Coordinates of C-alpha atoms and ligand atoms in Angstrom, one line a residue:
X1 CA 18.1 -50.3 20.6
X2 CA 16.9 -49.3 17.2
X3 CA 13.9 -47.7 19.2
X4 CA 15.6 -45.9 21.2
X5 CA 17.9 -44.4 19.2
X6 CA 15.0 -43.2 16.3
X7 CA 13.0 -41.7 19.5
X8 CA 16.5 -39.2 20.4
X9 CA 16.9 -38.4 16.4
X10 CA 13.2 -37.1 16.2
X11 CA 13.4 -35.5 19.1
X12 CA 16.0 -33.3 18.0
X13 CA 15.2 -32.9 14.4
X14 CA 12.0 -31.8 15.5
X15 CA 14.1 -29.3 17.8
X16 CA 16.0 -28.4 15.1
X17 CA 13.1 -27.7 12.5
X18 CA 11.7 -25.2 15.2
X19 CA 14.9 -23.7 15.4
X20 CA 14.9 -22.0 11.6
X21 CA 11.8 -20.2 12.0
X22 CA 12.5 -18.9 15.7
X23 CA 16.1 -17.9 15.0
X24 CA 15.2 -16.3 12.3
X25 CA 12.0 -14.4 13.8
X26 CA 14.3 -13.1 16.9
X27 CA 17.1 -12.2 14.1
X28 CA 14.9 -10.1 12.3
X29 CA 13.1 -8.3 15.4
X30 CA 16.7 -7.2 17.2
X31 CA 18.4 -4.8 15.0
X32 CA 21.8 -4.0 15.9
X33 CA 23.0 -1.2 17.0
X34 CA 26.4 0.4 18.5
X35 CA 28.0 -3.1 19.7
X36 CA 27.0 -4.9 16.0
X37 CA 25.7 -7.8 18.3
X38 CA 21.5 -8.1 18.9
X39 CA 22.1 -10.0 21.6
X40 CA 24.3 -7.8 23.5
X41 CA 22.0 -4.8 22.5
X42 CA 19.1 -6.2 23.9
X43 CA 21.0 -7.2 27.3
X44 CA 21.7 -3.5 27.4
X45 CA 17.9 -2.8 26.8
X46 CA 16.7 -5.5 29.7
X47 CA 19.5 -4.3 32.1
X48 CA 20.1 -8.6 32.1
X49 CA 21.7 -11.2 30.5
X50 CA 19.6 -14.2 30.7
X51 CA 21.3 -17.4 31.5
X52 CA 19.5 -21.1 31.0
X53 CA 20.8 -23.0 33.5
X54 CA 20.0 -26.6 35.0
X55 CA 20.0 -25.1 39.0
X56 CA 20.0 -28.8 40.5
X57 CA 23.0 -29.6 40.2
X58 CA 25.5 -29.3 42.9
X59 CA 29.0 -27.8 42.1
X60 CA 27.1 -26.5 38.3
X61 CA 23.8 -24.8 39.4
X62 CA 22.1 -24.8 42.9
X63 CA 20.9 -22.2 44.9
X64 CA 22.5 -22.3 48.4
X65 CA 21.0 -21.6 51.7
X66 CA 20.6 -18.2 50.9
X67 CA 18.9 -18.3 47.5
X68 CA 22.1 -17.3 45.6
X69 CA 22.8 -19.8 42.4
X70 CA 26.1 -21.7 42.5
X71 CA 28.1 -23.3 40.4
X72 CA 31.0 -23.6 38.1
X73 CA 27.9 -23.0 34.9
X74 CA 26.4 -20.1 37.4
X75 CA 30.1 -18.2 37.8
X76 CA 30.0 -19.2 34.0
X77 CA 26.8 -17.1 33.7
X78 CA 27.8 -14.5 35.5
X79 CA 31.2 -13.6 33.7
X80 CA 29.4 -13.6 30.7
X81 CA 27.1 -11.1 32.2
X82 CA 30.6 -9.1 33.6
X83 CA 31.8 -8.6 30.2
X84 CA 28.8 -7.5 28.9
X85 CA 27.1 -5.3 30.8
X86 CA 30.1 -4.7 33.9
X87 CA 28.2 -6.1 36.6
X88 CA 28.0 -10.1 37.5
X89 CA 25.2 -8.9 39.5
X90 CA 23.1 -8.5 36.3
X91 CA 22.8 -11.9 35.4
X92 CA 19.3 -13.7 35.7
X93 CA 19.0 -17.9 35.6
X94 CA 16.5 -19.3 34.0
X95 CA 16.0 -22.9 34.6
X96 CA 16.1 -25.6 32.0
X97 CA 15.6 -29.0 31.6
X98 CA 17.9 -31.1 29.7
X99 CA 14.7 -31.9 27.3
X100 CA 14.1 -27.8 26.8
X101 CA 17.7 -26.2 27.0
X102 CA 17.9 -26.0 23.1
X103 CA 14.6 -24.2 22.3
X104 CA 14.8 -22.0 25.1
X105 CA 17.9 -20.6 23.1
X106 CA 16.5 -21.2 20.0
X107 CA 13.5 -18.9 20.5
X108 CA 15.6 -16.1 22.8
X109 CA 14.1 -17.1 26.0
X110 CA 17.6 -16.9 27.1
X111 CA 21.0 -15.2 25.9
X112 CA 23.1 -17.9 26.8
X113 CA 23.4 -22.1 27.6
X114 CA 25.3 -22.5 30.3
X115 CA 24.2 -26.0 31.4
X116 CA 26.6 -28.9 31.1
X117 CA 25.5 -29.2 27.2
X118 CA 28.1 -31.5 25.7
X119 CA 29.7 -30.1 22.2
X120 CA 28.9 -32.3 19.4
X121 CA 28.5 -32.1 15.8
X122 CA 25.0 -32.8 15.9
X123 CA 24.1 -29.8 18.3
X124 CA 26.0 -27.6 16.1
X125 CA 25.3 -28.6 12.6
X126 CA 22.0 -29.0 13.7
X127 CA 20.1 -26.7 15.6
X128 CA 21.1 -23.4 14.4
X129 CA 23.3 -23.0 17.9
X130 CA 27.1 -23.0 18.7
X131 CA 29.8 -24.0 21.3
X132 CA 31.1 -20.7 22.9
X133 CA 33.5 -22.6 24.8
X134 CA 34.0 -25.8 27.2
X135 CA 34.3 -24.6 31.0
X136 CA 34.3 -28.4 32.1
X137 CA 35.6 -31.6 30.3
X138 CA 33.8 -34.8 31.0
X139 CA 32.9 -38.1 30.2
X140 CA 29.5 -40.3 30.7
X141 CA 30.5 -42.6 33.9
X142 CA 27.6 -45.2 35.7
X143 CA 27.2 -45.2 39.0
X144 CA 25.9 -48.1 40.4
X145 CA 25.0 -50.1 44.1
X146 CA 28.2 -51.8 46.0
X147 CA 26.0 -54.1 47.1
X148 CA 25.4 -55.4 43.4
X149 CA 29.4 -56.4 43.9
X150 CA 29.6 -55.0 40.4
X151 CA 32.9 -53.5 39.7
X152 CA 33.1 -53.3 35.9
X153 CA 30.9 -51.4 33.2
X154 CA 31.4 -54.9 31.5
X155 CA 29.6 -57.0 34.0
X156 CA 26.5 -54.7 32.8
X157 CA 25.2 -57.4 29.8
X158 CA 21.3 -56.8 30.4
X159 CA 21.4 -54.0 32.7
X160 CA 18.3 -51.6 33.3
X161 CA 20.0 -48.2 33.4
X162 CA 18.7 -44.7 34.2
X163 CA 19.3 -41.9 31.8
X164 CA 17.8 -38.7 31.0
X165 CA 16.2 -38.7 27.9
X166 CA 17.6 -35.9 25.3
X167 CA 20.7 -36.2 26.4
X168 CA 23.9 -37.0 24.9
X169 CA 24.3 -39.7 27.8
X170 CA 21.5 -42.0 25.7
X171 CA 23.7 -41.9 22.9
X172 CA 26.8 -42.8 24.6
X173 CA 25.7 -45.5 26.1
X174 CA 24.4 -47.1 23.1
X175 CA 27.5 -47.2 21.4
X176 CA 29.2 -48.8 24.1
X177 CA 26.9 -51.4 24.3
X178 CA 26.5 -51.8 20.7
X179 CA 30.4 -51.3 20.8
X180 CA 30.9 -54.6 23.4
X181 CA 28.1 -56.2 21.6
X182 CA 26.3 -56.3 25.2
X183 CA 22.3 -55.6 25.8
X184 CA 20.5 -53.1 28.2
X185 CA 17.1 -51.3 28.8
X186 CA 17.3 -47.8 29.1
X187 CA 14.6 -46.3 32.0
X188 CA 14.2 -42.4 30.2
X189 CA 13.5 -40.0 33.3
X190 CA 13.6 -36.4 32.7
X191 CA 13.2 -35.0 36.5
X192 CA 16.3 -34.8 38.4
X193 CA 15.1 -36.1 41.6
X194 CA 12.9 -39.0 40.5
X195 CA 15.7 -40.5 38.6
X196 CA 18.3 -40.0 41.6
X197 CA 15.4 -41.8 43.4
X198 CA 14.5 -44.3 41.1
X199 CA 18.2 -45.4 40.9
X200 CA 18.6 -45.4 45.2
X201 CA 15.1 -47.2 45.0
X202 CA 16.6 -50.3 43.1
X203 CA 14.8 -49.3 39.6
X204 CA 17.4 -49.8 37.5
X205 CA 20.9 -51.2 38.2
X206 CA 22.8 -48.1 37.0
X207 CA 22.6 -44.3 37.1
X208 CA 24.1 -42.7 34.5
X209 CA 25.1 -39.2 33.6
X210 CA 28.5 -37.2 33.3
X211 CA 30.6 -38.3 35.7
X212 CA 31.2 -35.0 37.7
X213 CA 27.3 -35.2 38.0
X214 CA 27.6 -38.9 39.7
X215 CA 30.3 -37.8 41.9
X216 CA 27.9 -34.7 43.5
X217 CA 25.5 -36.7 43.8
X218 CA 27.6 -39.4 45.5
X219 CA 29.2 -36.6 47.5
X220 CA 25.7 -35.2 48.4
X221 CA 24.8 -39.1 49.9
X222 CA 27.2 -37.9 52.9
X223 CA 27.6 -41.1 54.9
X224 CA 25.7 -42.8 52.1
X225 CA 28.1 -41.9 50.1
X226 CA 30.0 -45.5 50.6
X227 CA 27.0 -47.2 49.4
X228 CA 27.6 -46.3 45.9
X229 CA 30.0 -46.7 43.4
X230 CA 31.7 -45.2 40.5
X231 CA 32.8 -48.0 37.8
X232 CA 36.6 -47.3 36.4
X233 CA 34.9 -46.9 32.8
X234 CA 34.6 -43.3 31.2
X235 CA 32.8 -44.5 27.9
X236 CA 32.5 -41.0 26.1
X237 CA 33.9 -37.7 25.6
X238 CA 31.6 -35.0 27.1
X239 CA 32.7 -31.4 26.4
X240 CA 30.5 -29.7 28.4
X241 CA 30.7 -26.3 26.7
X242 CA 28.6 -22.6 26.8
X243 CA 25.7 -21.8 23.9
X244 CA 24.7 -19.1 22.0
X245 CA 22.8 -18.9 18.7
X246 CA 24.2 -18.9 15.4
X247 CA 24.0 -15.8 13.5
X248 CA 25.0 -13.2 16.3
X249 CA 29.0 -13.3 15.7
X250 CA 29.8 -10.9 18.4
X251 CA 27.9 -12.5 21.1
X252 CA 30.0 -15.5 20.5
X253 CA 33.3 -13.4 20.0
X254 CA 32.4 -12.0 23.5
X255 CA 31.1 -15.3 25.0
X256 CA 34.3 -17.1 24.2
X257 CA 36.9 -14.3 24.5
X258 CA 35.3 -14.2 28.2
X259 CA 36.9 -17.6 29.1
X260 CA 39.7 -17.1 27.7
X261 CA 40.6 -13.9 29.6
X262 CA 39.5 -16.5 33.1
X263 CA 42.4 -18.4 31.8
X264 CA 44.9 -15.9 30.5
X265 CA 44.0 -14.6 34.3
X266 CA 45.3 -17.4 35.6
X267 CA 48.5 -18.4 33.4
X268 CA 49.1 -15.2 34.7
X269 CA 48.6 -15.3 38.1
X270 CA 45.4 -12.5 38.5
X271 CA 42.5 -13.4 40.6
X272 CA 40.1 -11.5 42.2
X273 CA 42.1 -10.8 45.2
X274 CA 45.1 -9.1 43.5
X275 CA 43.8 -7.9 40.0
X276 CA 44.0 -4.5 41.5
X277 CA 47.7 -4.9 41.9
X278 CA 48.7 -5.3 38.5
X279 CA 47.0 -1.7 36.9
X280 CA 50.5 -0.5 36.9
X281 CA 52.1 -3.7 34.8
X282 CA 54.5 -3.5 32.5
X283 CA 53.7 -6.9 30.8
X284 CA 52.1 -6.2 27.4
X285 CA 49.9 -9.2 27.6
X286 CA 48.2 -8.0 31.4
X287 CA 48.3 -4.5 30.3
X288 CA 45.5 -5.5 27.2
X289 CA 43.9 -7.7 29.5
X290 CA 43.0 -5.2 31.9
X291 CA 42.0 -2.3 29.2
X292 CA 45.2 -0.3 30.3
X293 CA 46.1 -0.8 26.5
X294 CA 45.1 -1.8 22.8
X295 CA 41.1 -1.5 22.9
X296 CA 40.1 -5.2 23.2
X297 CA 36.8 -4.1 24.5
X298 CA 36.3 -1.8 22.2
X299 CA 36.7 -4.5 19.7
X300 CA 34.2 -6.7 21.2
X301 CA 31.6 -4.4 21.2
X302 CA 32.0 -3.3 25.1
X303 CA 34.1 -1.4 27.8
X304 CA 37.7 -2.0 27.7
X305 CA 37.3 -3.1 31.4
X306 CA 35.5 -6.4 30.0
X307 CA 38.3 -8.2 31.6
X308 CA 38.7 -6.5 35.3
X309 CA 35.7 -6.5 35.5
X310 CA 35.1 -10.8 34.8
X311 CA 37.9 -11.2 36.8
X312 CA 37.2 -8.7 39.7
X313 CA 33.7 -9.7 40.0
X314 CA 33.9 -13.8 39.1
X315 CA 37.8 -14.6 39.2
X316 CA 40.0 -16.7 36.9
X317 CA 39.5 -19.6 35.9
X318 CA 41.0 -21.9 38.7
X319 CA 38.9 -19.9 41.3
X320 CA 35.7 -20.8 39.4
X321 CA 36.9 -24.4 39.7
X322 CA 37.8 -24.1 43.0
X323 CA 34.9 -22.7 44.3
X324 CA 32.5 -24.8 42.7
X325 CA 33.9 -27.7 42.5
X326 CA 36.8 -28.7 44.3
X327 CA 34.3 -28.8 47.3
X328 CA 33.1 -31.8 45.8
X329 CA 36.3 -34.2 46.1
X330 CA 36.6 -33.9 42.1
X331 CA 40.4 -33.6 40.8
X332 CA 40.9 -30.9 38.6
X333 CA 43.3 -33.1 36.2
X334 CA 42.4 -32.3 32.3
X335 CA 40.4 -29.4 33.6
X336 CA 43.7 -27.6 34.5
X337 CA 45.5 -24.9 32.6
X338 CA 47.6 -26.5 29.7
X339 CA 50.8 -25.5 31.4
X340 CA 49.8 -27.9 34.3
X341 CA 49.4 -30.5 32.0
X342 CA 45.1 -29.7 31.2
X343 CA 43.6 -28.9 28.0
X344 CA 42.2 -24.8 29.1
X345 CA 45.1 -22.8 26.8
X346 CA 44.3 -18.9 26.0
X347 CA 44.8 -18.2 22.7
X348 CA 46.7 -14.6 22.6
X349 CA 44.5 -11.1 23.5
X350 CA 46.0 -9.2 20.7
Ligands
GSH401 N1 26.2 -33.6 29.0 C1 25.1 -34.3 28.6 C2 24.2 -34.7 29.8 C3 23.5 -33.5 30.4 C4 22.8 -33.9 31.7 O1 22.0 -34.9 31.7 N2 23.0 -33.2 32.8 C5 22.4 -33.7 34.0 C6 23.5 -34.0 35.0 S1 24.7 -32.7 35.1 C7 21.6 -32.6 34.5 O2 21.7 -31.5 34.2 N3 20.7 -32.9 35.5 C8 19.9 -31.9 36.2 C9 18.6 -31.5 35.6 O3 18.1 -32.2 34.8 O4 18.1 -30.4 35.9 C10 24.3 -33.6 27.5 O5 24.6 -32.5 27.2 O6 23.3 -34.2 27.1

């Protein structure tokens, strides 16, 4: 265990050493201009925000039948990308792994992380990065045969378990077994597929990963589906939140103030379908979301349309849930607005 533990802090000091010098390189090459951000200005520049996503995961990233990405972390991609430049359409994915996702950010391959990244201190104190926002809350689950008959994450003593290595998953599960004093052997596979395989195949006895990933992947079994079970026991807190680099203020200002206009949209009751019905609002609060009053954009270094246009072109928050993932069987429950009884509040746009 002591292993495996010193092979996940090296990994991401390394990461994090390599993170100073690049940062700071990109830094100094972007001056800004106009907005204040470099980020944004260089979005302009390209015509594109880039966007680091995973793109194999169902209800999170995949391209459908047509080649078009979907997912809750896509949609996430793509409001970011409304805001900034006023088209969704602008957006470009670049896929990640979850071994690369920090470096790619780190060294300006992409804008912004959108790529079921748990918030932790580590990551932020760590690796010159920072959490944005959290468009999903989660927790590590294990999935494992029902043919095993096991029904309990404490029926696990000397498991084999399948994780993906540089993950926040390796580190949760080693403080629940260190936590029930229990044993296991960790099988580290980074590609997507081979781990969903090795698991099926009989490799290890449990597949682990955020839960809303082991209910996809359940979900995309189809009849199979019944074959495999999720245990009761949600070991961990994962925050699955949206990345940017440290250092660029307003990137993060209009990263974050993004989701919160998604979920000021729907405490209000604005989606894509009727936003265009409320220009003429009297309500103070709608009237500065939509850039009819105060100069919010203008404050964030963009149009004062930011807004519409996220909402227009993506939708509010609960449509982003509900077409990505409600498809997938998952409840919505803490992932709901705070005023049905979920943790998504929007601070005031004011
Ligand atoms: N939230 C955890 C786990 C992330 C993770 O392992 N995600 C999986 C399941 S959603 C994934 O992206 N797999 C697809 C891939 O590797 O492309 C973390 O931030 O480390």
């Amino acid at each position: 265990m002591t292993v495996f533990n010193r092979t996940w802090a090296s990994r991401c000091l390394a990461s994090g050493l390599l993170a100073g010098g690049l940062v700071a390189a990109s830094m100094s090459q972007a001056h800004a201009q106009g907005s204040g951000s470099p980020t944004l200005e260089s979005s302009r520049a390209k015509g594109q925000v880039l966007c680091g996503i995973s793109g194999q995961v169902p209800g999170f990233s995949l391209p459908d039948s047509q080649g078009v990405m979907r997912g809750i972390d896509a949609d996430s991609c793509r409001a970011v990308t409304a805001a900034a430049l006023g088209d969704a359409n602008k957006v470009k994915f670049v896929p990640t792994t979850t071994q690369n996702r920090f470096t790619a950010l780190q060294s300006g391959e992409i804008d912004v992380l959108s790529r079921s990244t748990t918030w932790t201190l580590g990551r932020e104190a760590n690796l010159g990065l920072e959490f944005a926002w959290v468009n999903y809350y989660d927790g590590t689950g294990f999935l494992v045969k029902k043919s095993s008959g096991v029904k309990s994450a404490k029926e696990m003593d000397g498991a084999t378990i399948c994780v993906q290595p540089g993950t926040s998953t390796e580190l949760a599960i080693n403080d629940y077994y260190r936590l029930n004093n229990m044993k296991f052997t960790p099988i580290l596979i980074q590609d997507l597929s081979e781990i969903q395989g090795a698991f099926l195949s009989g490799r290890c006895d449990a597949y682990s990963t955020d839960a809303s990933a082991l209910a996809t992947f359940r979900y995309s079994q189809g009849p199979k589906a019944d074959d495999l079970v999720l245990l009761p026991e949600i070991i961990s807190k994962e925050p699955l939140g949206v990345m940017v680099r440290k250092g660029d203020d307003k990137w993060f200002d209009l990263v974050r103030w993004t989701f919160i206009a998604m979920i000021t949209a729907e405490e209000k009751g604005i989606t894509s379908q009727n936003v265009d019905t409320f220009m003429n609002s009297t309500d103070p609060d709608i009237r500065r979301l939509l850039g009819l009053e105060g100069d919010m954009g203008k404050a964030l270094g963009v149009d004062n349309k930011w807004a519409y246009n996220v909402i227009k072109q993506v939708g509010n928050f609960g449509e982003m849930w509900d077409r990505n993932i409600t498809p997938m069987g998952v409840p919505r429950g803490i992932n709901n607005i705070w005023t049905k009884g979920g943790l998504q509040y929007a601070p005031p746009i004011r």
